[in-house]
């Protein structure tokens, strides 16, 4: 069996056999060269994969490492995964909420991919926070704190770790089979009983069209249910950034504000809704209404924020930074972007904001790009907000002028200010 023949077969639109898919996955870092995987990824983007191929790819990637057994930890273990968005820091909010509500939350997360941010990059902006735990310490932190947030390791779906980075570097992110296999191989390896999906749709999502987002949600639910897991998917809008902070340290700050009950309404509402689905899935509460109330109570009594402090301390981070934000990485300067005229914000391009923050250093243009945790954007105006000429639309935080001019132009163009009111659209589009 040769990689070149498999690449050619997929390039010509033919389905790969189970043996061919397993050969390619097993050959990562060995018999199959990186550039051959690059070619196959592009062929998959163009030609697709059927359900059988996707399931086989998921299984092969999952079995490339260890499948964790969390049987000794009582309760149904539930995780959440988002398909990626701009300003999406819900994991930092809902994981402590769900844990405080009684749900064990084992979470294996990813780094920034394209114009979207990564949970691991946000967590690593907390001084000392270690996302690189081995499976022994993964279980230990989960048992102690009720939650754990780590990155992909050589033990958990190492094939996905390689392919995740490869897709980012080769413009092959937007593929339903590849996204499904990546997410589910990682999630099914971490020892969960159920998974809540937040599948984004809109300009700032990888899947911009609702029908594509729905297809992705259905594909992932089918994979999970086929392997005996409880699945739930929410399709949510990503036309504008979620919350007001976009970056790394600035998103940690906003997450803490949400855990204090002081965050932006859209971000808090979605975090509570996703956490409530986790509480319901774990059978902690019998109805979504009761689960929602239980989640809100963890914010009101401070137990959710305390869980986050415990997690940060357990994973080597400076928990004092959650109360004293000056202990987080600080930018050297800031620039305001002002509105040029009166009106109402009718549009705020999430993708452009994400790309602008990447130019500032908050994201990765390449796999080996170094993240600057201090830079980012804080939005003062979002869709539906009135604004006057000269009033700031947002504040840009920076450490140098590299990429600043292009970033500012991109941010200015992302805003569309027009006359007249704008009807509000629901953040949650569908539930599957």
CSV table of N, CA, C and O in Angstrom, one decimal, residues 5-16 43-44 46-50 53:
chain,number,residue,atom,x,y,z
A,5,UNK,N,-0.9,6.4,-4.0
A,5,UNK,CA,-2.0,5.8,-4.6
A,5,UNK,C,-3.3,6.2,-3.9
A,5,UNK,O,-4.4,6.4,-4.5
A,6,UNK,N,-3.2,6.3,-2.5
A,6,UNK,CA,-4.4,6.7,-1.7
A,6,UNK,C,-4.8,8.1,-2.0
A,6,UNK,O,-6.0,8.4,-2.2
A,7,UNK,N,-3.8,9.0,-2.1
A,7,UNK,CA,-4.0,10.4,-2.4
A,7,UNK,C,-4.7,10.5,-3.8
A,7,UNK,O,-5.7,11.2,-4.0
A,8,UNK,N,-4.2,9.8,-4.8
A,8,UNK,CA,-4.7,9.8,-6.1
A,8,UNK,C,-6.2,9.3,-6.1
A,8,UNK,O,-7.1,9.9,-6.8
A,9,UNK,N,-6.4,8.3,-5.4
A,9,UNK,CA,-7.8,7.7,-5.3
A,9,UNK,C,-8.8,8.7,-4.8
A,9,UNK,O,-9.9,8.9,-5.4
A,10,UNK,N,-8.4,9.4,-3.7
A,10,UNK,CA,-9.3,10.4,-3.2
A,10,UNK,C,-9.4,11.6,-4.1
A,10,UNK,O,-10.5,12.2,-4.3
A,11,UNK,N,-8.3,12.0,-4.7
A,11,UNK,CA,-8.3,13.1,-5.6
A,11,UNK,C,-9.3,12.9,-6.8
A,11,UNK,O,-10.0,13.8,-7.2
A,12,UNK,N,-9.4,11.6,-7.2
A,12,UNK,CA,-10.4,11.3,-8.3
A,12,UNK,C,-11.8,11.1,-7.8
A,12,UNK,O,-12.7,10.7,-8.6
A,13,UNK,N,-12.0,11.3,-6.5
A,13,UNK,CA,-13.4,11.3,-6.0
A,13,UNK,C,-13.9,9.9,-5.5
A,13,UNK,O,-15.1,9.7,-5.3
A,14,UNK,N,-13.0,9.0,-5.3
A,14,UNK,CA,-13.4,7.6,-4.9
A,14,UNK,C,-13.3,7.5,-3.3
A,14,UNK,O,-12.5,8.1,-2.7
A,15,UNK,N,-14.1,6.6,-2.8
A,15,UNK,CA,-14.1,6.4,-1.3
A,15,UNK,C,-12.9,5.5,-1.0
A,15,UNK,O,-12.6,4.6,-1.7
A,16,UNK,N,-12.3,5.9,0.1
A,16,UNK,CA,-11.1,5.1,0.6
A,16,UNK,C,-11.6,3.9,1.4
A,16,UNK,O,-12.6,4.0,2.1
A,43,UNK,N,-7.4,17.0,-0.8
A,43,UNK,CA,-8.2,16.1,-1.7
A,43,UNK,C,-9.5,15.8,-0.9
A,43,UNK,O,-10.6,15.8,-1.5
A,44,UNK,N,-9.5,15.7,0.4
A,44,UNK,CA,-10.7,15.4,1.2
A,44,UNK,C,-11.6,16.7,1.2
A,44,UNK,O,-12.8,16.6,1.1
A,46,UNK,N,-11.9,18.9,-1.1
A,46,UNK,CA,-12.5,19.0,-2.4
A,46,UNK,C,-13.5,17.8,-2.7
A,46,UNK,O,-14.5,18.0,-3.3
A,47,UNK,N,-13.1,16.6,-2.3
A,47,UNK,CA,-13.9,15.5,-2.7
A,47,UNK,C,-14.8,14.9,-1.6
A,47,UNK,O,-15.7,14.1,-1.8
A,48,UNK,N,-14.5,15.3,-0.3
A,48,UNK,CA,-15.4,14.8,0.8
A,48,UNK,C,-15.1,13.4,1.2
A,48,UNK,O,-14.2,12.7,0.7
A,49,UNK,N,-15.8,13.0,2.3
A,49,UNK,CA,-15.8,11.6,2.8
A,49,UNK,C,-17.2,11.2,3.1
A,49,UNK,O,-18.0,12.0,3.6
A,50,UNK,N,-17.5,9.9,2.9
A,50,UNK,CA,-18.9,9.5,3.3
A,50,UNK,C,-18.9,9.1,4.8
A,50,UNK,O,-17.9,9.2,5.5
A,53,UNK,N,-16.3,6.4,5.8
A,53,UNK,CA,-15.0,6.9,5.9
A,53,UNK,C,-14.7,7.8,7.1
A,53,UNK,O,-13.7,7.7,7.7
